[in-house]
XYZ file of C-alpha atoms in Angstrom:
761
model
C 0.061 0.192 0.061
C 2.752 2.349 0.647
C 4.915 1.706 -2.412
C 2.184 0.368 -5.139
C 1.815 -2.290 -6.495
C 4.376 -3.897 -8.584
C 7.311 -2.738 -6.009
C 9.223 -6.052 -4.737
C 8.495 -6.459 -1.541
C 9.780 -9.126 1.171
C 7.410 -11.449 2.998
C 8.824 -13.726 5.936
C 7.172 -17.246 5.786
C 5.348 -18.008 8.872
C 2.748 -19.933 10.004
C -0.514 -17.852 10.169
C 0.566 -15.689 7.353
C -1.526 -13.464 4.766
C -1.546 -13.973 1.369
C -2.042 -11.329 -0.961
C -4.827 -11.388 -3.089
C -5.119 -8.754 -5.078
C -1.961 -9.023 -7.303
C 0.099 -12.369 -8.708
C 2.693 -13.680 -5.919
C 5.894 -13.795 -8.421
C 8.756 -15.261 -6.536
C 11.883 -13.529 -8.664
C 14.918 -14.191 -6.553
C 15.734 -16.749 -3.159
C 18.623 -16.011 -0.833
C 19.845 -19.755 -0.361
C 21.510 -18.225 2.903
C 17.974 -17.450 4.244
C 15.520 -20.226 3.411
C 12.666 -18.894 5.184
C 12.855 -15.322 3.184
C 11.972 -15.304 -0.645
C 11.956 -11.514 -2.926
C 8.241 -11.381 -4.616
C 7.061 -9.094 -6.911
C 3.007 -8.255 -7.245
C 1.755 -7.613 -10.632
C -1.094 -5.729 -10.567
C -4.617 -7.284 -11.437
C -6.831 -5.285 -14.089
C -9.589 -5.084 -11.367
C -7.085 -3.263 -8.636
C -5.964 -0.888 -11.483
C -9.361 0.060 -12.715
C -10.317 0.416 -8.991
C -7.503 3.154 -8.660
C -8.477 4.966 -11.641
C -11.578 5.482 -10.348
C -10.885 6.132 -6.486
C -8.361 8.751 -8.259
C -10.951 10.393 -10.256
C -13.437 10.067 -7.180
C -11.251 11.791 -5.030
C -10.679 14.695 -7.968
C -14.401 14.802 -8.405
C -15.104 15.507 -4.430
C -12.218 17.818 -4.479
C -13.952 19.705 -7.134
C -17.119 19.833 -5.211
C -15.679 21.015 -2.215
C -13.904 23.366 -3.679
C -16.650 24.719 -4.820
C -18.708 25.088 -1.734
C -19.355 29.266 -2.192
C -21.380 27.696 -5.709
C -23.663 25.475 -3.907
C -26.512 27.647 -3.265
C -26.397 28.225 -6.901
C -27.989 24.531 -7.642
C -31.115 25.341 -4.755
C -33.387 27.246 -7.432
C -32.314 23.678 -9.977
C -33.440 21.756 -7.111
C -36.879 24.197 -6.801
C -37.355 23.677 -10.421
C -36.873 19.783 -10.503
C -39.555 19.346 -7.978
C -42.023 21.482 -9.879
C -41.459 19.536 -12.997
C -42.024 16.724 -11.581
C -45.136 17.535 -10.370
C -46.106 19.171 -13.925
C -44.813 15.832 -15.300
C -47.207 13.590 -13.530
C -50.301 11.775 -15.390
C -52.357 12.224 -12.320
C -53.243 14.772 -10.302
C -51.474 13.969 -6.991
C -52.999 14.048 -3.198
C -52.405 17.829 -1.827
C -50.557 16.671 1.097
C -48.048 14.634 -0.832
C -45.312 17.373 -1.450
C -45.567 19.446 2.098
C -45.338 15.861 3.557
C -42.294 14.548 1.742
C -40.728 18.230 1.867
C -40.989 17.934 5.760
C -39.905 14.190 6.055
C -36.630 14.866 4.637
C -36.218 17.763 6.025
C -36.642 16.185 9.168
C -34.764 12.951 8.268
C -31.379 15.080 7.537
C -31.721 16.965 10.426
C -32.074 13.867 12.707
C -29.396 12.244 10.382
C -26.655 15.146 10.517
C -27.454 15.078 14.787
C -26.377 11.112 14.516
C -24.019 11.331 12.304
C -21.777 15.014 13.375
C -18.965 13.376 10.704
C -21.216 13.049 7.680
C -22.966 15.880 8.427
C -21.188 17.390 5.028
C -22.563 14.375 3.216
C -26.072 14.519 4.738
C -26.662 18.346 3.988
C -25.414 17.781 0.300
C -28.444 15.337 -0.283
C -30.703 16.061 2.021
C -30.613 19.912 1.191
C -31.611 19.614 -2.364
C -34.340 17.262 -1.866
C -36.275 19.424 0.531
C -36.092 22.310 -1.649
C -37.218 19.839 -4.847
C -40.149 18.812 -2.353
C -40.920 23.015 -1.201
C -41.347 22.947 -5.163
C -43.279 20.255 -5.776
C -45.750 21.729 -2.770
C -45.618 25.420 -3.959
C -46.822 23.947 -7.384
C -49.368 22.090 -6.024
C -50.804 25.029 -3.504
C -51.196 27.137 -6.662
C -52.858 24.791 -9.122
C -55.175 24.088 -6.384
C -55.745 28.325 -5.403
C -56.006 29.543 -8.922
C -58.509 26.707 -9.983
C -61.000 28.653 -12.233
C -64.006 27.681 -13.056
C -64.193 26.449 -17.004
C -66.447 26.600 -19.440
C -67.310 23.011 -20.491
C -69.023 23.122 -23.910
C -69.075 25.704 -26.886
C -72.233 27.847 -26.255
C -73.596 30.981 -27.805
C -74.777 33.088 -29.739
C -75.791 34.597 -26.079
C -76.388 38.517 -24.943
C -73.302 38.601 -22.754
C -73.085 41.240 -19.816
C -69.393 41.859 -18.301
C -66.737 43.938 -16.861
C -63.888 45.251 -19.535
C -60.632 44.855 -17.766
C -57.988 44.906 -20.652
C -57.968 46.516 -23.919
C -55.720 45.495 -26.592
C -55.453 46.507 -29.856
C -55.383 44.436 -33.061
C -54.709 45.370 -36.508
C -58.476 44.405 -37.765
C -60.290 45.128 -34.245
C -59.856 44.419 -30.480
C -59.213 41.849 -28.086
C -60.547 41.953 -24.731
C -60.777 40.745 -21.139
C -63.691 40.403 -19.370
C -64.849 39.886 -15.959
C -68.331 39.443 -13.965
C -69.873 38.101 -17.283
C -73.656 37.150 -16.535
C -76.177 35.738 -18.837
C -79.410 33.560 -19.313
C -77.634 31.013 -21.253
C -74.705 30.656 -18.299
C -74.422 28.209 -16.088
C -74.531 30.143 -12.351
C -72.564 26.782 -10.635
C -69.985 27.478 -13.312
C -69.946 30.510 -14.748
C -66.153 31.723 -15.772
C -64.982 34.898 -13.491
C -62.992 35.646 -16.739
C -63.498 35.606 -20.487
C -61.318 36.837 -23.791
C -63.319 38.062 -26.576
C -61.904 39.071 -29.863
C -64.162 42.006 -32.058
C -64.095 42.803 -35.222
C -64.467 46.093 -36.909
C -65.064 49.602 -35.483
C -66.162 49.649 -31.697
C -66.888 53.218 -30.010
C -64.031 54.240 -27.013
C -63.606 51.317 -25.029
C -61.856 51.710 -21.479
C -60.926 49.479 -18.088
C -64.058 49.948 -15.863
C -66.529 50.069 -18.592
C -69.304 47.715 -18.261
C -70.505 46.803 -21.614
C -73.443 44.459 -23.498
C -72.336 42.378 -26.482
C -74.064 39.383 -28.697
C -70.797 36.435 -28.232
C -69.922 33.311 -29.067
C -68.028 31.121 -26.118
C -66.011 28.200 -25.964
C -64.097 26.279 -23.218
C -59.903 27.597 -23.907
C -58.376 25.110 -26.773
C -55.826 22.328 -25.830
C -52.548 21.880 -27.880
C -53.120 21.748 -31.771
C -50.818 18.453 -31.780
C -49.247 16.870 -29.217
C -46.406 18.666 -28.017
C -47.525 21.929 -29.026
C -48.420 24.776 -26.801
C -50.643 24.089 -23.968
C -52.872 26.926 -23.848
C -55.204 25.639 -21.979
C -52.844 25.096 -19.439
C -52.216 28.769 -19.878
C -55.626 29.985 -19.204
C -56.107 28.020 -16.195
C -53.082 29.602 -13.771
C -54.109 33.258 -15.384
C -58.013 32.858 -14.195
C -59.212 32.749 -17.810
C -62.492 30.363 -17.904
C -63.328 30.849 -21.876
C -62.703 32.321 -24.693
C -64.579 33.796 -28.073
C -65.644 36.304 -29.834
C -67.688 39.020 -30.517
C -71.008 39.368 -33.112
C -71.756 43.189 -34.009
C -71.087 46.694 -31.880
C -70.500 46.488 -28.633
C -72.881 48.346 -26.150
C -71.539 50.257 -23.421
C -73.833 50.323 -20.332
C -71.701 52.235 -18.151
C -68.157 53.926 -17.889
C -65.266 53.491 -15.385
C -67.633 52.077 -12.827
C -65.021 49.562 -10.984
C -64.188 51.168 -7.543
C -61.285 53.866 -8.340
C -59.049 52.072 -5.475
C -58.602 48.778 -6.905
C -55.209 48.420 -8.115
C -55.019 46.249 -10.428
C -57.724 47.783 -12.619
C -56.032 51.458 -11.895
C -52.934 50.454 -13.714
C -54.949 48.489 -16.289
C -56.483 51.908 -17.375
C -53.036 53.747 -16.812
C -52.254 51.484 -19.024
C -54.913 52.053 -21.481
C -54.817 55.875 -21.173
C -50.962 55.580 -22.048
C -52.036 54.360 -25.496
C -54.216 56.453 -26.534
C -51.820 58.764 -25.984
C -49.100 57.016 -27.773
C -51.651 56.162 -31.022
C -52.763 59.928 -31.371
C -48.925 60.969 -32.043
C -47.473 57.582 -33.514
C -49.360 55.358 -35.934
C -48.909 52.179 -38.119
C -45.830 49.545 -37.481
C -43.613 52.193 -35.483
C -46.588 53.170 -33.273
C -47.317 49.634 -32.428
C -43.691 48.747 -31.721
C -43.823 51.904 -29.728
C -46.850 49.886 -27.176
C -44.404 47.502 -27.184
C -41.979 48.565 -25.837
C -44.075 50.737 -23.167
C -46.545 48.803 -22.279
C -45.956 45.183 -23.366
C -48.444 45.391 -26.296
C -47.678 43.419 -29.304
C -50.987 43.108 -30.454
C -51.072 45.445 -32.702
C -48.144 45.108 -34.758
C -48.874 44.137 -38.288
C -47.838 40.223 -39.082
C -45.643 41.351 -41.456
C -43.195 43.230 -39.462
C -43.385 40.715 -36.521
C -42.084 38.136 -38.631
C -39.592 40.276 -39.993
C -38.250 41.359 -36.309
C -38.237 37.557 -35.624
C -36.245 36.742 -38.459
C -33.772 39.291 -37.785
C -33.073 38.165 -34.074
C -34.396 41.262 -32.685
C -37.466 39.333 -31.385
C -36.088 40.240 -27.542
C -36.354 43.949 -28.104
C -40.132 43.408 -27.725
C -40.098 41.368 -24.932
C -39.766 43.878 -22.263
C -36.870 42.435 -19.984
C -33.180 43.146 -18.571
C -32.330 45.309 -21.686
C -35.724 47.561 -21.346
C -35.888 47.569 -17.429
C -31.565 47.738 -17.182
C -31.798 51.093 -19.912
C -34.632 52.828 -17.783
C -32.748 52.561 -14.750
C -29.672 53.266 -16.739
C -31.116 56.757 -18.160
C -33.070 57.574 -14.259
C -29.966 56.976 -12.137
C -27.108 59.349 -15.146
C -29.973 62.131 -15.759
C -30.922 62.668 -11.970
C -27.282 61.993 -10.732
C -25.784 63.946 -13.152
C -28.234 66.580 -12.314
C -28.019 66.778 -8.622
C -24.136 66.741 -9.072
C -24.478 70.532 -10.166
C -25.520 71.520 -7.253
C -22.303 71.821 -5.274
C -24.628 72.216 -2.187
C -25.749 69.047 -2.516
C -23.469 66.890 -4.183
C -20.847 67.931 -1.770
C -23.183 66.951 1.367
C -25.247 64.515 0.393
C -25.071 60.816 -1.154
C -26.826 61.742 -4.459
C -25.449 58.394 -6.415
C -27.892 56.840 -3.589
C -30.428 59.426 -3.798
C -30.246 58.222 -7.971
C -30.635 54.414 -7.097
C -33.706 55.039 -5.426
C -35.335 56.918 -8.062
C -34.414 54.563 -10.703
C -35.921 51.677 -8.481
C -38.944 53.343 -8.499
C -39.005 54.071 -12.107
C -38.143 50.523 -13.156
C -40.888 49.291 -10.674
C -43.550 51.778 -12.553
C -42.463 50.579 -15.831
C -42.598 47.112 -14.587
C -46.507 47.813 -13.481
C -47.108 49.458 -16.849
C -45.840 46.636 -19.100
C -48.350 44.331 -17.178
C -45.359 42.698 -15.051
C -44.178 39.647 -17.791
C -41.999 36.760 -16.192
C -39.248 38.449 -17.791
C -39.848 41.720 -16.316
C -40.107 40.465 -12.666
C -36.913 38.663 -13.011
C -35.576 41.783 -14.170
C -37.021 44.056 -11.255
C -35.888 42.031 -8.855
C -32.801 41.524 -9.950
C -32.381 45.456 -10.613
C -33.669 45.852 -7.272
C -30.620 44.245 -5.068
C -28.331 45.851 -7.206
C -29.801 49.310 -6.393
C -29.721 48.133 -2.683
C -26.511 47.329 -3.041
C -25.326 50.712 -4.435
C -27.275 52.070 -1.268
C -25.878 49.737 0.974
C -22.024 50.093 -0.561
C -21.890 46.740 -1.657
C -21.174 44.286 -5.071
C -24.408 43.794 -6.921
C -24.216 41.966 -9.961
C -23.414 38.027 -9.467
C -25.252 34.257 -10.287
C -26.387 34.335 -6.680
C -28.540 37.442 -7.339
C -29.741 35.692 -10.364
C -30.382 32.368 -8.231
C -32.753 34.428 -5.983
C -34.456 36.315 -8.459
C -35.405 32.794 -9.689
C -36.400 31.684 -6.800
C -38.575 34.066 -5.775
C -40.285 33.863 -9.255
C -40.565 30.117 -9.586
C -42.448 29.936 -5.576
C -44.917 32.519 -6.534
C -45.118 31.289 -10.423
C -45.074 27.694 -10.041
C -46.241 27.342 -14.079
C -43.674 29.762 -14.556
C -40.981 27.352 -15.268
C -42.825 25.939 -18.560
C -42.813 28.850 -20.237
C -40.459 30.481 -22.945
C -40.310 33.766 -21.051
C -38.632 32.476 -18.131
C -36.779 29.557 -19.744
C -34.896 31.919 -22.623
C -34.790 34.797 -19.806
C -33.097 32.893 -17.347
C -30.720 31.030 -19.911
C -29.552 34.123 -21.546
C -28.726 35.927 -17.726
C -27.145 33.005 -16.697
C -25.083 32.730 -19.620
C -24.596 36.279 -19.697
C -23.355 36.206 -15.490
C -20.909 32.895 -16.226
C -18.942 34.764 -19.335
C -18.589 38.185 -17.677
C -17.204 36.208 -14.820
C -14.833 34.482 -16.927
C -13.808 36.957 -18.918
C -13.698 40.558 -19.305
C -13.188 43.039 -22.219
C -10.664 44.794 -20.990
C -8.600 42.107 -19.928
C -9.017 40.708 -23.476
C -7.638 44.358 -24.656
C -4.860 45.595 -21.830
C -4.019 48.850 -22.027
C -6.673 50.078 -24.069
C -7.162 53.818 -23.715
C -9.931 55.416 -22.981
C -10.769 57.645 -26.102
C -14.164 58.163 -27.321
C -13.468 56.460 -30.318
C -12.121 53.275 -28.492
C -15.291 53.553 -25.728
C -17.296 53.176 -28.963
C -15.895 50.350 -30.399
C -15.017 48.403 -26.433
C -19.456 49.695 -26.372
C -19.989 47.954 -29.593
C -17.311 44.615 -28.647
C -19.776 44.509 -25.281
C -22.874 44.065 -27.726
C -21.235 41.458 -29.788
C -20.119 39.551 -26.907
C -23.682 39.664 -25.215
C -25.314 38.978 -28.485
C -22.881 35.551 -28.589
C -23.526 34.428 -25.649
C -27.153 35.421 -25.280
C -27.940 33.419 -28.639
C -25.792 30.726 -27.640
C -27.377 29.872 -24.621
C -31.093 30.653 -25.990
C -31.093 28.823 -29.520
C -31.949 25.609 -27.990
C -34.746 27.016 -26.549
C -36.180 29.046 -29.676
C -36.050 25.783 -31.449
C -37.714 24.181 -28.971
C -40.554 26.370 -28.655
C -40.492 28.483 -32.263
C -39.030 25.898 -34.276
C -36.848 28.832 -35.676
C -33.567 29.992 -35.762
C -32.169 33.174 -36.711
C -28.958 33.189 -38.251
C -27.630 37.105 -38.366
C -28.615 38.560 -35.332
C -24.844 39.686 -34.027
C -25.253 42.161 -37.391
C -29.021 43.098 -36.363
C -28.169 43.662 -32.648
C -25.068 45.134 -33.581
C -27.287 48.409 -35.139
C -30.655 48.119 -33.315
C -29.082 47.494 -29.792
C -27.276 50.935 -29.764
C -30.586 52.422 -31.862
C -33.021 51.301 -28.664
C -30.512 52.063 -25.998
C -29.340 55.687 -26.837
C -32.286 56.576 -29.063
C -35.399 54.679 -28.310
C -35.444 53.810 -24.630
C -34.796 57.657 -23.356
C -37.117 58.940 -25.214
C -39.362 56.801 -23.575
C -38.680 57.657 -20.462
C -38.722 61.551 -21.446
C -42.357 61.196 -23.045
C -43.722 59.390 -19.657
C -42.146 62.207 -17.710
C -44.046 64.955 -19.874
C -47.278 63.112 -19.860
C -48.922 64.904 -17.024
C -48.091 68.138 -18.716
C -49.563 67.161 -22.482
C -46.281 68.110 -23.807
C -45.210 64.338 -24.494
C -45.934 64.384 -28.337
C -42.688 65.901 -29.566
C -41.031 63.085 -27.463
C -43.324 60.592 -28.850
C -42.226 61.770 -32.167
C -38.462 61.589 -31.782
C -39.521 57.509 -30.558
C -41.399 56.818 -33.610
C -38.204 57.808 -35.951
C -36.351 55.622 -33.736
C -38.854 52.568 -34.111
C -39.513 53.036 -37.695
C -35.251 52.995 -37.960
C -35.916 49.245 -36.090
C -38.386 48.269 -38.330
C -36.101 48.906 -41.148
C -33.374 47.119 -39.921
C -34.990 44.108 -39.084
C -36.836 44.067 -42.657
C -33.492 44.439 -44.114
C -31.476 41.899 -42.119
C -34.767 39.464 -42.385
C -34.685 39.672 -46.630
C -30.925 38.175 -46.402
C -30.667 34.714 -48.027
C -30.923 32.326 -45.154
C -31.879 34.513 -42.166
C -33.710 32.387 -40.675
C -33.741 27.951 -40.303
C -37.245 26.384 -39.443
C -36.225 23.339 -37.588
C -38.932 19.877 -36.775
C -40.077 19.220 -33.687
C -37.311 19.058 -31.203
C -37.505 16.565 -28.496
C -38.305 16.667 -24.990
C -34.807 14.915 -23.927
C -32.701 16.968 -25.921
C -34.362 20.316 -24.687
C -33.230 18.808 -20.610
C -29.803 17.831 -21.942
C -29.129 20.960 -23.215
C -30.597 22.555 -19.946
C -27.977 20.396 -17.735
C -24.894 20.828 -19.838
C -25.563 24.739 -19.738
C -26.068 24.863 -16.061
C -23.151 22.467 -15.237
C -20.801 25.079 -17.574
C -22.013 28.151 -15.762
C -22.749 27.655 -12.479
C -19.410 25.909 -11.745
C -16.202 28.000 -12.013
C -13.454 25.504 -12.086
C -12.019 22.915 -14.164
C -14.804 20.401 -14.004
C -17.721 23.266 -15.428
C -16.304 21.529 -18.902
C -17.767 18.295 -18.303
C -20.922 19.976 -19.131
C -19.875 20.072 -22.623
C -20.634 16.142 -22.763
C -24.319 16.822 -22.369
C -24.227 19.633 -24.978
C -23.337 17.358 -27.275
C -26.163 14.832 -26.662
C -28.578 17.484 -26.957
C -27.142 18.378 -30.376
C -26.938 14.821 -31.170
C -30.428 14.418 -30.310
C -31.643 17.176 -31.539
C -32.801 16.269 -34.694
C -33.854 12.886 -34.298
C -37.438 13.721 -33.709
C -39.831 13.240 -37.286
C -42.727 14.850 -38.031
C -45.928 12.955 -38.144
C -47.121 11.832 -41.521
C -51.047 12.734 -40.994
C -52.543 15.313 -38.732
C -56.446 15.934 -37.691
C -57.446 18.369 -35.780
C -59.635 18.076 -33.023
C -63.036 19.400 -34.161
C -62.714 17.739 -37.732
C -61.793 21.075 -39.662
C -58.029 20.752 -40.864
C -56.260 17.725 -42.182
C -52.682 17.180 -42.953
C -50.090 14.902 -44.828
C -47.023 14.021 -46.028
C -45.889 14.059 -49.512
C -43.471 11.754 -50.981
C -41.212 14.280 -50.801
C -41.683 15.317 -46.804
C -43.421 18.321 -47.634
C -46.931 19.064 -45.645
C -50.368 19.647 -47.722
C -53.003 20.884 -45.580
C -56.366 20.380 -46.331
C -57.907 24.269 -46.103
C -55.823 27.678 -45.911
C -58.491 29.217 -44.017
C -59.818 26.488 -41.616
C -58.400 25.938 -37.966
C -55.717 28.354 -38.864
C -54.177 28.514 -35.153
C -53.994 24.322 -35.863
C -52.143 25.102 -39.157
C -49.622 27.329 -37.763
C -49.129 24.942 -35.101
C -48.830 22.461 -37.504
C -46.128 23.892 -40.029
C -44.316 24.554 -36.896
C -43.968 21.548 -35.665
C -42.939 20.125 -39.370
C -40.292 23.044 -39.565
C -42.401 24.592 -42.929
C -42.826 28.207 -43.550
C -45.540 27.528 -45.871
C -47.621 24.438 -46.734
C -46.608 22.811 -49.952
C -48.592 21.265 -52.386
C -52.705 21.800 -53.103
C -55.144 19.428 -51.292
C -56.911 18.331 -54.240
C -60.923 18.484 -53.642
C -61.388 16.340 -56.257
C -58.949 14.063 -58.151
C -55.282 13.139 -57.170
C -52.266 15.132 -55.660
C -49.569 15.980 -58.089
C -47.280 13.208 -56.349
C -50.115 10.782 -56.694
C -50.464 9.999 -52.730
C -53.564 11.373 -51.787
C -56.940 10.781 -53.616
C -60.201 12.915 -52.503
C -63.845 13.200 -53.834
C -66.836 14.558 -51.708
C -67.016 11.569 -49.887
C -63.408 12.076 -48.106
C -59.852 10.619 -49.230
C -57.353 8.370 -49.407
C -53.992 8.789 -48.671
C -51.033 5.918 -49.427
C -47.759 6.429 -48.281
C -45.056 3.636 -47.023
C -47.041 0.792 -47.752
C -49.760 2.088 -45.311
C -53.764 3.190 -46.656
C -55.081 5.763 -44.668
C -58.840 6.683 -45.012
C -60.126 10.654 -43.942
C -64.010 9.802 -44.675
C -66.685 12.202 -44.161
C -69.654 10.148 -44.717
C -71.218 6.735 -42.901
C -71.451 5.635 -46.573
C -67.783 6.060 -47.021
C -66.880 4.827 -43.429
C -68.011 1.044 -44.785
C -66.528 1.043 -47.814
C -62.855 2.328 -46.167
C -63.374 -0.296 -43.054
C -62.929 -2.735 -45.189
C -60.282 -1.891 -47.353
C -57.985 0.662 -45.504
C -55.289 -0.002 -42.565
C -56.395 3.250 -40.955
C -59.707 5.068 -40.966
C -60.228 8.476 -39.426
C -63.588 9.309 -39.654
C -66.022 12.762 -39.348
C -69.020 10.510 -38.267
C -69.553 8.144 -34.817
C -68.295 4.630 -36.401
C -70.682 1.857 -35.030
C -69.806 -1.614 -35.016
C -66.079 -3.236 -36.104
C -63.736 -2.211 -38.855
C -62.589 -5.598 -40.177
C -59.449 -4.772 -42.131
C -58.646 -1.212 -39.672
C -55.594 -1.433 -37.971
C -56.431 2.202 -36.157
C -59.800 3.918 -36.118
C -60.259 7.380 -35.345
C -63.726 8.841 -35.626
C -65.648 12.023 -34.473
C -66.075 10.972 -30.904
C -62.618 10.197 -30.346
C -61.310 13.174 -31.942
C -64.022 14.723 -29.290
C -63.029 13.226 -26.343
C -58.855 13.167 -27.251
C -58.114 16.180 -29.223
C -55.982 17.006 -32.449
C -54.219 13.502 -33.356
C -50.761 12.592 -34.910
C -49.893 9.513 -37.100
C -46.403 8.248 -38.019
C -46.372 5.439 -40.263
C -44.004 2.997 -39.291
C -42.640 0.149 -40.920
C -43.701 -2.243 -38.027
C -46.670 -0.186 -37.069
C -48.804 2.999 -37.081
C -47.973 5.196 -34.049
C -50.650 7.410 -32.665
C -50.637 10.635 -30.393
C -53.501 12.600 -29.150
C -53.046 15.552 -27.833
C -55.320 14.754 -25.056
C -54.283 11.792 -23.539
C -50.730 12.698 -23.107
C -51.496 15.388 -21.019
C -53.203 12.866 -18.145
C -56.016 14.111 -15.841
C -54.965 17.060 -14.294
C -57.013 20.407 -13.234
C -56.317 22.232 -16.261
C -57.144 19.314 -18.489
C -60.640 20.019 -19.751
C -62.016 15.954 -19.489
C -64.407 14.786 -22.231
C -66.086 11.187 -21.694
C -67.924 9.025 -24.337
C -70.927 6.980 -23.157
C -69.808 3.243 -23.420
C -71.634 2.374 -26.127
C -70.292 5.032 -28.374
C -66.545 4.524 -27.590
C -64.397 4.086 -30.948
C -62.075 1.237 -31.694
C -58.664 1.184 -30.711
C -55.776 -0.691 -31.662
């Protein structure tokens, strides 16, 4: 043990001696003068050598782990998110006591174990604390789910006469979108009446504002489920937003009373302020520039024309429309610089009082007001929490920005809104910030360019270099998330951001602060006009970059396993500081390797039976209608990684590649050796059941289908939602949107009587 295996040692032969078992005894020499002594050599066995290497590696890992003791706390929000993720992944709603009981059991067990074995206290803490925090995340998600629990409409109803109060008014290119509460109608069941509904109205309406009580004719329906398996779950989003129904209005809206709500209700007062600001903006700026001003000031993107919004996304500038750390930071920086500079001009104040701390308090106040005006989206909440702590550090003469600050902001949001973990806003916002903080912890532009003089020109170059580094790091961190949630990657984001970020920071946002400050005096017009010139330049940059060849790539559905691998690798790489952090490259490589393993479905059917899609022999998607179920159509195209549907669905006759043939009774799709029937009438069902491998029917199917392996009828679509089918060599794989979501409170459960049950494979 002292000299290592393979070293020559001397053993004395005596009774009861111990023979080594982890090596081979080789008598290499013998001293005839000392017959009881032999010189032997132990040659190492393969298992012993492997054990030594593993032992050495384990010791190195333990040393690295202990050396990173100050970074352990950064993993607590990760454990919190793990518990929340486990809760939302369950197929059935667990008992309400489960999360709290698990948390208490682990916490008390860890405390007892640490007291009983003080020598192993560190190991017990390392295991027990993350498990306790994960249980806390699980319990927080349970409490949030049972606290929200909005009443949800069970079936489509209307047209009906609806009386309600307006909470929010969002402009659309062709109308308005209204959030209503306290809806009442004789047609609504009082026992299950939604507390809030969202409707869309078209055409010109009279002036409407938050607090107005209105009457209108409307059609209401439950919040829709996913358009395809794995697509965005609007039903879950609506559940946690307290939204019980969606729909559309018919005709003109009648205003019964204006702003009758209690003026002391803070939420409604903020909505009125947002609405009034939007009205003032539209008085001075119109079109796409005015709509972008609304997006930057109050977070409303609904009024931006579709072609402008597409150009902004394809150029990699979509983050400028999502009010987040960039916008909150720019507002706070402008306020801090302006007030500190103004107060420094007064010697009686600047020489006697801490004007920097005064300016920091004002910066927090302005940032908080901006967060409320933006309706407090998750990235904005994260930015404000971080900014408030940074300004507190300024007031207390402490260091502000750190990875621990990001961790606490994430923990607060996850405890208050656990469902935010599943949203693209939370994931992309924190991914970008964590990557940026980790990058700037490791590298400094001033260290990269030592001795770089601070002349104005070189300061400008350093500013652009900072934008370039920030864009590269943030883009690398958010690209997998963008591919997962939106199936798109913008390749020229660096070039677009080098032009757009200085324009936003040095021109648009300062004028935004000035305009808001001048609003009480009615002098905001010139500021909004100047701001509109800047947003028009932003649109020009976006349209120019988006028009470059290959500006954007669309990707097919990305597996969840790939996203989890990217998340694990990115966190390991960013949260640790020592050499072992580079082990995070391995899961990143696994995520990249599995990113393109999922294949798009061969057949898609919308839950209402209004839309079908198939893949032709070239792998392109053909959609049955360009107008029906537009949300499902757009979701299908994203999942297939396509910009537009190629080819034409034949109403009568055969498609160009011969894979699809249609007549008034339905269609026959033949691909990969399978025959799939899309039947629209009962007569077609009888024929298709005798000749097709798969039958998808818009009418209920009674009895058996002798030839069909899979039968999906109208009742199955109504109950299970949209269906996706993969035609594989040995089977037809079917996934239904609602089946994979389980029986959870936000999933609308529909049951079909046994006699109407659909045959299944």
